[in-house]
XYZ file of C-alpha atoms in Angstrom:
702
model
C -10.413 -24.594 -6.291
C -12.218 -21.467 -7.443
C -14.521 -21.843 -10.440
C -14.925 -18.556 -12.301
C -16.576 -17.253 -15.494
C -13.295 -16.155 -16.975
C -9.785 -14.852 -16.366
C -7.245 -12.521 -17.814
C -4.315 -14.043 -19.685
C -1.291 -12.271 -21.151
C -1.781 -11.474 -24.842
C 1.651 -12.839 -25.662
C 1.288 -12.662 -29.463
C 0.218 -9.008 -29.318
C 3.110 -8.140 -26.994
C 5.523 -9.961 -29.328
C 4.170 -8.243 -32.465
C 4.428 -4.807 -30.851
C 7.973 -5.490 -29.679
C 9.038 -6.591 -33.176
C 7.511 -3.554 -34.835
C 9.176 -1.157 -32.334
C 12.514 -2.919 -32.687
C 12.391 -2.554 -36.430
C 11.547 1.137 -36.094
C 14.069 2.153 -33.451
C 16.775 -0.429 -32.946
C 17.212 -0.634 -36.695
C 18.397 2.983 -36.369
C 20.554 2.115 -33.351
C 18.243 3.983 -30.957
C 17.053 2.615 -27.608
C 13.430 3.307 -26.583
C 10.877 2.728 -23.825
C 7.100 2.818 -23.580
C 6.400 6.059 -21.636
C 2.619 5.776 -21.701
C -0.076 3.467 -23.037
C -3.884 3.403 -23.227
C -6.553 1.189 -24.741
C -9.528 2.663 -26.576
C -12.996 2.371 -25.032
C -14.100 -0.211 -27.630
C -10.864 -2.167 -27.194
C -10.077 -1.921 -30.929
C -6.670 -0.292 -30.671
C -3.835 0.353 -28.211
C -2.159 3.768 -28.057
C 1.520 3.971 -27.120
C 3.761 6.937 -26.424
C 7.389 5.935 -27.147
C 10.349 7.831 -25.811
C 13.852 7.309 -27.182
C 17.222 8.015 -25.675
C 17.312 11.462 -27.330
C 14.073 12.455 -25.464
C 12.099 12.411 -28.707
C 8.494 11.171 -28.420
C 6.476 9.255 -31.018
C 2.858 8.169 -31.031
C 2.012 4.652 -32.231
C -1.352 2.920 -32.639
C -1.704 -0.878 -32.803
C -4.716 -3.140 -33.133
C -5.488 -5.618 -30.360
C -3.266 -8.215 -32.102
C -0.237 -5.877 -31.992
C -0.242 -4.839 -35.644
C 0.220 -1.160 -36.545
C -2.930 0.626 -37.716
C -2.816 1.985 -41.247
C -0.580 5.027 -41.398
C 0.825 4.496 -37.871
C 3.685 2.044 -38.491
C 6.502 4.610 -38.246
C 4.904 6.580 -35.450
C 3.952 10.281 -35.316
C 6.501 12.661 -33.824
C 5.407 14.640 -30.700
C 7.471 17.867 -30.621
C 7.534 18.378 -26.820
C 10.055 17.365 -24.116
C 7.785 18.495 -21.234
C 4.865 16.453 -19.873
C 2.636 14.867 -22.493
C -0.823 13.347 -21.839
C -2.544 11.083 -24.377
C -6.283 10.394 -24.745
C -7.662 7.597 -27.001
C -11.095 8.234 -28.439
C -13.225 6.083 -30.716
C -12.457 8.148 -33.890
C -9.667 10.483 -32.709
C -6.602 10.526 -30.512
C -5.789 13.672 -28.565
C -2.316 14.617 -27.341
C -1.976 17.371 -24.738
C 1.556 18.808 -24.803
C 2.580 21.005 -21.836
C 5.334 22.804 -23.671
C 5.393 26.651 -23.601
C 1.754 27.836 -23.453
C 0.418 24.344 -24.244
C -0.956 22.677 -27.339
C -3.407 19.904 -28.222
C -3.023 17.805 -31.383
C -6.020 15.725 -32.505
C -5.278 12.820 -34.871
C -7.933 10.766 -36.745
C -7.484 7.090 -35.934
C -8.386 5.847 -39.401
C -7.025 8.636 -41.619
C -4.202 6.594 -43.135
C -1.936 9.620 -42.934
C -2.046 11.059 -39.372
C 1.103 13.078 -39.877
C -0.755 15.282 -42.336
C -4.403 14.952 -41.278
C -4.587 16.391 -37.809
C -5.993 19.478 -36.046
C -4.135 21.647 -33.600
C -5.411 23.777 -30.680
C -3.040 26.397 -29.265
C -3.411 28.373 -26.029
C -2.459 31.811 -24.783
C -1.378 30.220 -21.465
C -1.008 26.672 -20.187
C -4.378 25.146 -19.135
C -4.665 23.443 -15.765
C -6.471 20.378 -17.058
C -7.386 18.840 -20.410
C -9.407 15.700 -21.134
C -11.091 13.938 -24.078
C -14.583 12.667 -23.122
C -16.318 9.514 -24.230
C -18.304 11.710 -26.671
C -14.987 13.019 -28.023
C -15.332 16.500 -26.622
C -12.302 18.325 -25.346
C -12.777 19.669 -21.809
C -10.418 22.455 -21.021
C -10.039 23.896 -17.480
C -8.042 27.060 -16.838
C -7.936 30.690 -15.997
C -10.871 32.792 -17.296
C -8.469 34.858 -19.362
C -7.245 31.724 -21.225
C -7.688 32.043 -24.991
C -7.373 29.202 -27.461
C -7.727 28.802 -31.179
C -8.263 25.804 -33.441
C -7.358 25.019 -37.040
C -10.665 23.267 -37.557
C -13.939 22.341 -35.892
C -13.409 20.579 -32.591
C -16.069 20.240 -29.902
C -14.760 21.950 -26.837
C -16.070 22.730 -23.312
C -14.270 25.413 -21.322
C -14.492 25.418 -17.526
C -13.146 28.516 -15.748
C -11.039 28.445 -12.607
C -12.695 30.066 -9.617
C -10.417 32.640 -7.986
C -9.813 31.943 -4.287
C -10.887 28.329 -4.550
C -9.820 25.304 -6.500
C -11.142 22.330 -8.489
C -9.399 19.012 -9.056
C -10.924 16.867 -11.804
C -10.986 13.100 -11.368
C -13.224 11.753 -14.173
C -15.701 12.991 -16.798
C -18.643 11.154 -18.435
C -20.985 12.781 -20.945
C -24.056 12.202 -23.043
C -25.462 14.034 -26.027
C -26.661 16.916 -23.861
C -25.054 16.541 -20.390
C -21.616 16.358 -18.883
C -20.957 14.781 -15.473
C -17.751 15.735 -13.651
C -16.347 13.935 -10.647
C -14.172 16.530 -8.897
C -12.861 17.864 -5.642
C -14.075 21.420 -5.034
C -13.209 24.103 -2.467
C -15.162 27.280 -2.375
C -13.380 30.565 -1.659
C -13.123 31.199 2.088
C -13.813 27.593 3.080
C -11.208 25.316 4.672
C -12.696 21.931 3.802
C -12.831 20.687 0.187
C -15.800 18.606 -0.977
C -15.834 15.600 -3.300
C -18.805 15.907 -5.626
C -20.422 14.994 -8.914
C -21.449 18.089 -10.850
C -23.641 18.244 -13.972
C -23.538 20.892 -16.714
C -25.526 21.016 -19.913
C -24.043 20.717 -23.379
C -23.600 23.183 -24.969
C -22.717 24.994 -21.790
C -25.032 27.852 -20.837
C -23.606 31.368 -21.324
C -21.706 32.782 -18.354
C -19.713 35.967 -17.806
C -17.639 35.049 -14.737
C -16.233 31.921 -13.104
C -18.540 32.473 -10.124
C -21.587 32.507 -12.422
C -20.442 29.255 -14.005
C -19.889 27.400 -10.760
C -23.095 28.706 -9.215
C -24.916 27.154 -12.183
C -23.335 23.690 -11.801
C -25.952 21.191 -10.628
C -24.596 19.171 -7.731
C -25.767 15.592 -8.089
C -23.869 14.211 -5.082
C -21.334 15.435 -2.546
C -19.162 13.997 0.177
C -17.322 16.092 2.800
C -14.520 16.157 3.502
C -12.957 15.068 0.251
C -10.258 12.351 0.407
C -6.708 13.361 -0.588
C -6.191 14.297 -4.237
C -2.609 13.028 -4.285
C -2.610 9.682 -6.104
C -6.362 9.961 -6.737
C -7.951 7.174 -8.793
C -11.490 7.875 -9.889
C -14.178 7.209 -12.507
C -17.818 7.975 -13.139
C -20.482 5.982 -15.049
C -24.150 6.377 -15.852
C -26.440 3.565 -14.666
C -30.113 3.870 -15.588
C -29.520 7.498 -16.401
C -27.998 8.405 -13.013
C -24.267 8.824 -12.329
C -22.161 6.674 -9.959
C -18.794 8.064 -8.993
C -15.924 6.279 -7.277
C -12.727 7.712 -5.874
C -9.807 6.123 -4.114
C -6.172 6.851 -3.704
C -3.154 4.838 -4.786
C -2.251 2.350 -2.008
C -5.439 3.379 -0.113
C -7.805 0.765 1.272
C -11.120 2.582 0.688
C -13.325 3.652 -2.199
C -15.677 6.588 -1.857
C -18.970 5.954 -3.656
C -21.184 8.849 -4.744
C -24.688 8.390 -6.112
C -27.721 10.606 -6.536
C -29.217 9.151 -3.297
C -26.263 8.710 -0.969
C -22.525 8.709 -0.418
C -20.377 6.191 1.524
C -16.943 4.637 1.885
C -16.290 0.999 0.953
C -13.409 -0.980 2.472
C -11.178 -2.989 0.114
C -9.345 -6.286 0.745
C -6.030 -4.737 -0.335
C -4.326 -1.570 -1.475
C -5.863 0.130 -4.485
C -3.800 0.226 -7.682
C -6.386 0.925 -10.403
C -10.197 1.331 -10.728
C -12.361 1.965 -13.787
C -15.965 1.307 -14.696
C -16.765 -1.140 -17.467
C -19.916 -2.742 -18.834
C -19.229 -5.628 -16.443
C -18.997 -3.366 -13.383
C -16.082 -1.686 -11.660
C -12.747 -3.253 -12.559
C -10.197 -2.910 -9.754
C -6.637 -4.025 -9.219
C -5.588 -4.541 -5.599
C -2.350 -5.515 -3.925
C -2.035 -7.258 -0.579
C 0.965 -6.257 1.486
C 3.680 -8.899 1.111
C 1.144 -10.831 -0.976
C -0.273 -10.800 -4.474
C -1.867 -8.549 -7.052
C -5.493 -9.303 -7.757
C -7.757 -7.893 -10.457
C -11.409 -8.411 -11.158
C -14.846 -6.916 -11.612
C -17.167 -5.744 -8.842
C -20.748 -5.452 -9.893
C -22.512 -2.093 -9.458
C -25.004 -3.748 -7.164
C -22.182 -4.865 -4.804
C -20.603 -1.415 -4.964
C -23.881 0.220 -3.996
C -25.047 -2.311 -1.371
C -21.892 -3.436 0.486
C -19.684 -1.576 2.908
C -16.856 -4.104 2.582
C -15.588 -5.667 -0.645
C -13.901 -9.071 -0.262
C -11.672 -10.944 -2.674
C -14.493 -13.389 -3.355
C -16.585 -10.477 -4.609
C -14.221 -10.002 -7.563
C -15.628 -11.629 -10.727
C -13.161 -13.062 -13.228
C -10.590 -12.733 -10.468
C -7.017 -12.991 -11.770
C -3.691 -13.021 -9.949
C -1.075 -10.814 -11.611
C 1.905 -11.997 -9.595
C 3.542 -10.670 -6.441
C 2.646 -7.209 -5.237
C 5.441 -4.651 -5.293
C 3.920 -1.162 -4.571
C 6.889 0.561 -6.233
C 6.382 -1.253 -9.516
C 2.689 -0.548 -10.055
C 1.408 2.754 -11.377
C -2.167 3.632 -12.318
C -0.677 5.524 -15.274
C 0.173 2.197 -16.909
C -3.272 0.683 -16.369
C -6.187 0.886 -18.781
C -9.153 -1.332 -19.676
C -11.643 -1.196 -22.495
C -15.212 -0.252 -21.612
C -16.393 -3.779 -22.547
C -13.837 -5.240 -20.155
C -12.071 -7.535 -22.600
C -8.705 -5.821 -23.124
C -6.532 -4.768 -20.198
C -3.265 -2.888 -20.107
C -1.325 -3.349 -16.898
C 2.447 -2.878 -16.914
C 5.093 -2.923 -14.248
C 6.855 0.474 -13.978
C 10.384 1.715 -13.475
C 12.060 5.141 -13.697
C 15.107 6.782 -15.210
C 16.722 10.155 -15.869
C 16.350 11.402 -19.443
C 19.190 12.819 -21.548
C 17.947 16.292 -20.654
C 18.065 15.531 -16.956
C 14.317 14.976 -16.386
C 13.018 11.993 -14.409
C 10.222 9.890 -15.985
C 8.550 6.524 -15.551
C 8.284 3.820 -18.203
C 6.899 0.360 -18.673
C 9.267 -2.415 -17.877
C 9.869 -4.177 -21.175
C 10.025 -7.659 -19.616
C 6.534 -7.330 -18.079
C 3.395 -8.759 -19.683
C 1.465 -5.455 -20.183
C -1.380 -6.605 -22.421
C -4.082 -9.038 -21.174
C -7.181 -10.514 -22.806
C -10.272 -11.710 -20.897
C -10.845 -15.372 -21.649
C -14.295 -16.726 -20.956
C -14.980 -20.175 -19.448
C -12.606 -22.443 -17.520
C -11.358 -21.924 -14.035
C -8.740 -19.816 -12.328
C -5.761 -22.101 -12.574
C -6.574 -24.213 -9.536
C -6.138 -22.953 -6.017
C -4.682 -19.480 -5.588
C -1.385 -19.268 -3.851
C -1.537 -17.179 -0.705
C 1.141 -15.477 1.288
C 2.076 -17.595 4.286
C 3.539 -15.040 6.718
C 4.722 -17.545 9.336
C 6.454 -19.764 6.709
C 8.242 -16.712 5.252
C 9.361 -15.561 8.725
C 10.649 -19.067 9.597
C 12.733 -19.019 6.401
C 14.151 -15.666 7.432
C 15.043 -17.040 10.886
C 16.763 -20.063 9.314
C 18.837 -17.780 7.144
C 19.802 -15.062 9.658
C 19.366 -16.622 13.099
C 17.834 -13.452 14.439
C 14.680 -11.492 13.578
C 13.120 -8.287 14.841
C 9.443 -7.645 14.213
C 8.640 -3.939 14.294
C 5.555 -1.851 13.654
C 2.672 0.050 15.245
C 1.185 -1.187 18.524
C -1.522 -3.832 18.336
C -0.374 -5.433 15.114
C 0.284 -8.816 16.794
C 4.081 -8.783 16.893
C 4.448 -10.672 20.196
C 1.668 -13.066 19.249
C 3.388 -13.767 15.932
C 6.723 -14.347 17.683
C 5.059 -16.926 19.997
C 3.466 -18.662 17.053
C 6.843 -18.910 15.300
C 8.247 -20.635 18.372
C 5.377 -23.054 18.781
C 7.276 -26.149 17.585
C 10.417 -25.260 19.524
C 12.074 -27.646 22.017
C 12.372 -24.777 24.481
C 11.239 -21.151 24.516
C 12.338 -18.386 26.862
C 10.701 -14.951 26.989
C 12.135 -11.786 28.415
C 11.148 -8.108 28.262
C 13.857 -5.489 28.005
C 13.604 -2.254 29.989
C 15.968 0.559 30.852
C 17.238 -1.201 33.998
C 17.849 -4.520 32.257
C 21.571 -5.345 32.160
C 24.333 -7.627 30.898
C 24.278 -9.294 34.337
C 20.613 -10.273 33.762
C 21.069 -11.433 30.218
C 24.530 -13.078 30.062
C 26.086 -13.449 33.504
C 26.886 -11.422 36.575
C 27.615 -11.359 40.288
C 24.705 -12.028 42.598
C 24.630 -11.953 46.425
C 24.284 -15.384 48.102
C 24.098 -15.961 51.897
C 26.290 -18.893 53.100
C 27.054 -19.634 56.737
C 25.792 -16.279 57.849
C 28.060 -14.494 55.369
C 27.103 -12.611 52.243
C 29.042 -13.842 49.286
C 28.983 -12.812 45.626
C 28.921 -15.568 43.049
C 28.597 -15.508 39.278
C 25.110 -16.429 38.159
C 24.202 -17.245 34.527
C 21.685 -15.113 32.686
C 18.822 -16.207 30.462
C 20.769 -16.226 27.162
C 23.679 -18.200 28.602
C 21.355 -20.782 30.174
C 19.448 -21.265 26.936
C 22.647 -21.540 24.889
C 24.078 -24.182 27.247
C 20.802 -26.214 26.972
C 21.001 -26.054 23.185
C 24.693 -26.946 23.020
C 24.226 -29.830 25.437
C 21.445 -31.259 23.251
C 23.893 -31.212 20.309
C 26.745 -33.024 22.114
C 24.729 -35.391 24.349
C 21.226 -35.869 23.082
C 20.217 -38.815 25.200
C 21.086 -37.863 28.755
C 18.593 -36.047 31.002
C 20.205 -34.414 33.960
C 20.314 -31.133 35.970
C 21.580 -27.803 34.649
C 24.891 -27.871 36.471
C 25.800 -31.255 34.978
C 24.808 -30.076 31.514
C 26.865 -26.939 31.951
C 29.951 -28.915 32.996
C 29.823 -31.061 29.877
C 29.261 -28.023 27.678
C 32.257 -26.159 29.146
C 34.443 -29.257 28.666
C 33.383 -29.401 25.007
C 33.964 -25.661 24.399
C 37.423 -25.868 26.126
C 38.438 -28.934 24.142
C 38.461 -27.125 20.845
C 36.423 -29.811 19.124
C 34.709 -28.630 15.914
C 32.249 -31.475 15.373
C 29.101 -29.751 16.673
C 25.808 -31.039 15.234
C 22.739 -29.014 16.298
C 19.652 -30.879 17.484
C 16.245 -29.365 18.104
C 15.243 -25.680 18.042
C 15.580 -23.181 20.871
C 13.923 -19.758 20.811
C 14.559 -16.627 22.833
C 11.817 -13.980 22.465
C 12.805 -10.487 23.522
C 9.739 -8.216 23.844
C 10.345 -4.433 23.567
C 13.908 -5.069 22.518
C 14.534 -1.367 21.824
C 13.705 -0.306 25.401
C 16.922 -1.645 26.809
C 20.486 -0.437 26.387
C 21.259 -3.046 23.742
C 25.041 -2.536 23.532
C 25.423 -2.831 27.290
C 23.088 -5.819 27.629
C 24.865 -7.848 24.896
C 28.411 -6.744 25.475
C 30.978 -8.889 23.662
C 28.291 -11.487 22.858
C 27.094 -9.267 19.977
C 29.912 -10.828 17.901
C 28.413 -14.276 18.258
C 24.996 -13.271 16.816
C 26.236 -13.650 13.203
C 25.055 -17.039 11.939
C 28.417 -17.797 10.320
C 30.105 -17.371 13.728
C 27.933 -19.912 15.518
C 29.195 -23.374 16.531
C 29.919 -25.652 13.579
C 29.700 -22.763 11.085
C 32.354 -21.416 8.748
C 33.736 -18.753 11.050
C 32.944 -20.433 14.357
C 33.849 -18.109 17.249
C 34.213 -18.882 20.940
C 34.837 -16.190 23.556
C 35.759 -16.066 27.258
C 33.199 -14.330 29.431
C 34.599 -11.604 31.727
C 32.967 -12.532 35.075
C 33.250 -16.363 35.129
C 36.224 -16.611 32.733
C 34.298 -19.480 31.159
C 34.264 -20.225 27.398
C 31.072 -19.345 25.584
C 29.558 -19.681 22.097
C 26.149 -19.633 20.451
C 24.746 -22.658 18.614
C 23.103 -22.145 15.152
C 19.791 -23.598 16.349
C 19.243 -20.873 18.970
C 16.954 -18.309 17.349
C 16.378 -14.828 18.715
C 13.163 -12.928 17.951
C 12.787 -9.357 19.090
C 9.746 -7.116 18.950
C 9.599 -3.323 18.987
C 7.012 -0.631 18.580
C 7.835 1.857 15.822
C 5.986 4.587 17.749
C 8.573 4.439 20.534
C 10.493 7.480 19.386
C 11.602 8.279 22.943
C 13.807 5.174 22.885
C 17.150 5.357 21.051
C 17.261 3.433 17.767
C 19.225 0.228 17.663
C 22.842 0.771 16.805
C 24.178 -0.201 13.386
C 26.244 -3.113 14.736
C 23.104 -4.774 16.086
C 20.978 -3.960 13.022
C 23.492 -5.741 10.824
C 23.046 -8.938 12.859
C 19.262 -9.111 12.703
C 16.709 -9.318 9.942
C 13.987 -6.668 10.289
C 10.413 -7.248 9.203
C 7.721 -4.550 9.410
C 4.329 -5.752 10.763
C 1.531 -3.370 9.800
C -2.162 -3.342 10.721
C -4.200 -6.001 8.929
C -7.717 -4.572 8.919
C -8.859 -7.414 6.635
C -8.713 -9.764 9.671
C -11.812 -7.946 10.915
C -13.784 -8.042 7.649
C -16.393 -10.533 8.923
C -17.103 -8.712 12.199
C -20.051 -6.314 12.203
C -21.531 -4.739 15.371
C -24.489 -2.474 15.337
C -24.340 -2.186 11.581
C -20.702 -1.086 11.709
C -18.010 -3.243 10.053
C -14.845 -3.269 12.122
C -12.566 -3.469 9.064
C -14.183 -0.333 7.735
C -13.910 1.387 11.115
C -10.224 0.512 11.606
C -9.326 1.505 7.989
C -11.108 4.822 8.443
C -9.288 5.655 11.721
C -5.931 4.601 10.312
C -6.354 6.673 7.162
C -6.715 9.780 9.309
C -3.921 8.832 11.693
C -1.527 8.092 8.816
C -2.321 11.382 7.091
C -1.786 13.432 10.269
C 0.885 11.498 12.163
C 2.354 8.818 9.863
C 2.021 5.069 9.470
C 4.035 4.322 12.646
C 1.118 5.670 14.744
C -1.652 3.579 13.165
C -3.794 1.216 15.250
C -3.332 -2.508 14.917
C -6.099 -5.079 14.674
C -4.996 -6.429 18.019
C -6.840 -3.565 19.767
C -10.049 -5.448 18.843
C -8.931 -8.889 20.062
C -11.212 -8.763 23.122
C -14.107 -7.904 20.853
C -13.437 -10.982 18.708
C -13.248 -13.243 21.770
C -16.421 -11.921 23.399
C -19.667 -13.895 23.133
C -22.110 -12.475 20.571
C -24.349 -10.889 23.171
C -21.387 -9.069 24.758
C -19.587 -7.873 21.603
C -21.122 -4.384 21.769
C -19.970 -3.875 25.356
C -16.501 -5.186 24.455
C -16.258 -2.858 21.493
C -17.379 0.117 23.640
C -14.764 -0.743 26.301
C -12.010 -1.036 23.735
C -13.047 2.261 22.141
C -13.341 4.179 25.407
C -10.430 2.788 27.375
C -7.877 2.084 24.608
C -8.530 3.853 21.323
C -9.910 7.229 22.474
C -7.099 7.829 25.052
C -4.596 7.039 22.297
C -6.299 9.533 19.988
C -6.233 12.088 22.762
C -2.460 11.711 22.870
C -1.983 11.713 19.065
C -4.122 14.812 18.444
C -3.420 16.676 21.713
C -4.220 20.350 21.279
C -5.053 19.801 17.531
C -8.605 18.497 17.584
C -9.409 20.441 14.380
C -7.179 17.944 12.490
C -9.440 15.066 13.535
C -12.611 17.054 12.771
C -11.336 18.129 9.373
C -10.677 14.549 8.320
C -13.590 12.955 10.176
C -16.462 15.407 10.631
C -18.566 12.559 11.983
C -16.189 12.023 14.934
C -18.139 13.131 18.033
C -16.385 11.178 20.758
C -14.008 13.968 21.809
C -15.171 17.552 22.335
C -13.425 20.810 21.368
C -11.421 20.796 24.565
C -10.170 17.271 24.112
C -12.520 15.635 26.658
C -13.979 12.138 25.978
C -17.781 12.306 25.809
C -19.607 9.568 27.718
C -22.466 7.836 25.820
C -24.946 5.055 26.482
C -24.982 2.018 24.189
C -27.516 3.424 21.692
C -25.723 6.755 21.455
C -22.420 4.932 20.967
C -23.783 2.846 18.091
C -25.366 5.908 16.469
C -22.096 7.780 16.757
C -20.132 4.916 15.157
C -22.675 4.672 12.335
C -22.399 8.401 11.763
C -18.618 8.188 11.759
C -18.415 5.572 8.993
C -21.202 7.110 6.846
C -20.775 10.836 7.317
C -21.551 12.780 4.096
């Protein structure tokens, strides 16, 4: 049982009130609608919603935290744009950036009582690259130096020019009365590697006459090179004791980059990142664990600055938001008030609009508004994902299971654990010379009376099936294999249909995709279907070609195969076989190493870092499993450093040599602190101290 200070609970009354108001507005006119975007204001006093109807018309609505429309906002304000629209809730104003034609910004007073009439408009000569409304309600506009814009009234604006030959990607902005801090990815002209940095500019901005002059004048508070990917970037910046702290991660990534005035670092997360934003309580993050649950909670700034690994227990007010489905979570539909009391978090889906454009929307059945309740406890013990229990259920349903994934993820170990309680387990490894005669039955030479004779010998599957069938028809008798086989053949030939399975029998096939599957199984492939097993609805018995004996498979004989997804040289399993097995992907679980630290280097962080680079350059099938570090975990404390060095030098580095053969620049671009392989691809020998220093540099390179 986990005792906590508070927890998030669905604000059901607010959700109900909003739904009723929107139904009255739209369904009363026989128009269907969806929530295309939503945000909560910094003070948590109102919720902004962008509604899209079936005619592709957009309307802006504002509701208080109880779900009641704000004065003047009941019928919604029309947004005359069918292109992308971005909304920004401020304390006193709401800004809407419309990317139609040359672009336009509309600024609506929250409390005007008549927003349709009382608003200001900014128009542009060309479409800006980026627009944002800051916490001080200044409009930051980023675009080409030749961009002109005009306003109907007085609006505080900050224009940032694009630097020709380079680029800037803005992640978050935080400002004070006289300063603006910008978390951004920046690449100077002529340079290959972009840099993640926090830049500071004064307000009002100093006069400049060219983009180069502007960017030369930006004060760099903190920088990290190379910058992480900008695709799916999730970032925020906050001021603590007058100094900025910036965080940046990527959707579904497992790391957060932390930038401060004094240092930069990467922090490992106990799940895949969905959302992150600073609040007065610390950094609020939402994480998903693969085939597990969605967790949300606050991480204090002290933990963010001091720790290299964040664990689930580090999340304050930790809340479980249900099962984790990466396709149904989108940072766009996440927002939290600065005081941390009101959270918007909706499940997403997508559709094609009437005009043929694809867009995402909030699933109407999801609880998308949450309130932080103080006191109490987190609903008893949290449910956790039991991988082995889930896989046993799959085996019971399908009779056959193939575990696939990168090497070192523990597929074979998992298969053996699944078969732990079995009455009998047989293990075989497929290879290119493995045949039907080895697996089912075939002729084998036998010397008798000085003569060489060929007799039919049973293979491993046939022997195991006979053992399992015999247990079902004669549970009490213990005898030799030939006697068991005789009774089983009599039963199969008799046509009796009263089979009752007893016990569990497992056949584990390691490297199942390395053999010629169709040839190895032959006609037995038909029997793999669970409904064709003995005693099942479509029970099927066949006659084997060599022995001419009847044969069938019992329902309590389970087959588990393992295969490495990196094995592209081996032909994929044919469709007929795929249909008869359930497939489960087993991916690296770096969190299993979270408590292991050697020489000041956390192994979870190290593995996550290496896998991020491998996945970016080669794909997820080539990542490294936690099993590579098994010898390190088993080693005595005084020998762990030697074990880690051996694993690194004799397993991981040779693998990286193969992955990045003749492309060492790719590794250096993504990991400039990687000094284990030189420019010619040779592994560099190091003593223990040099090895530890190199690892520390790798995980903390700025």
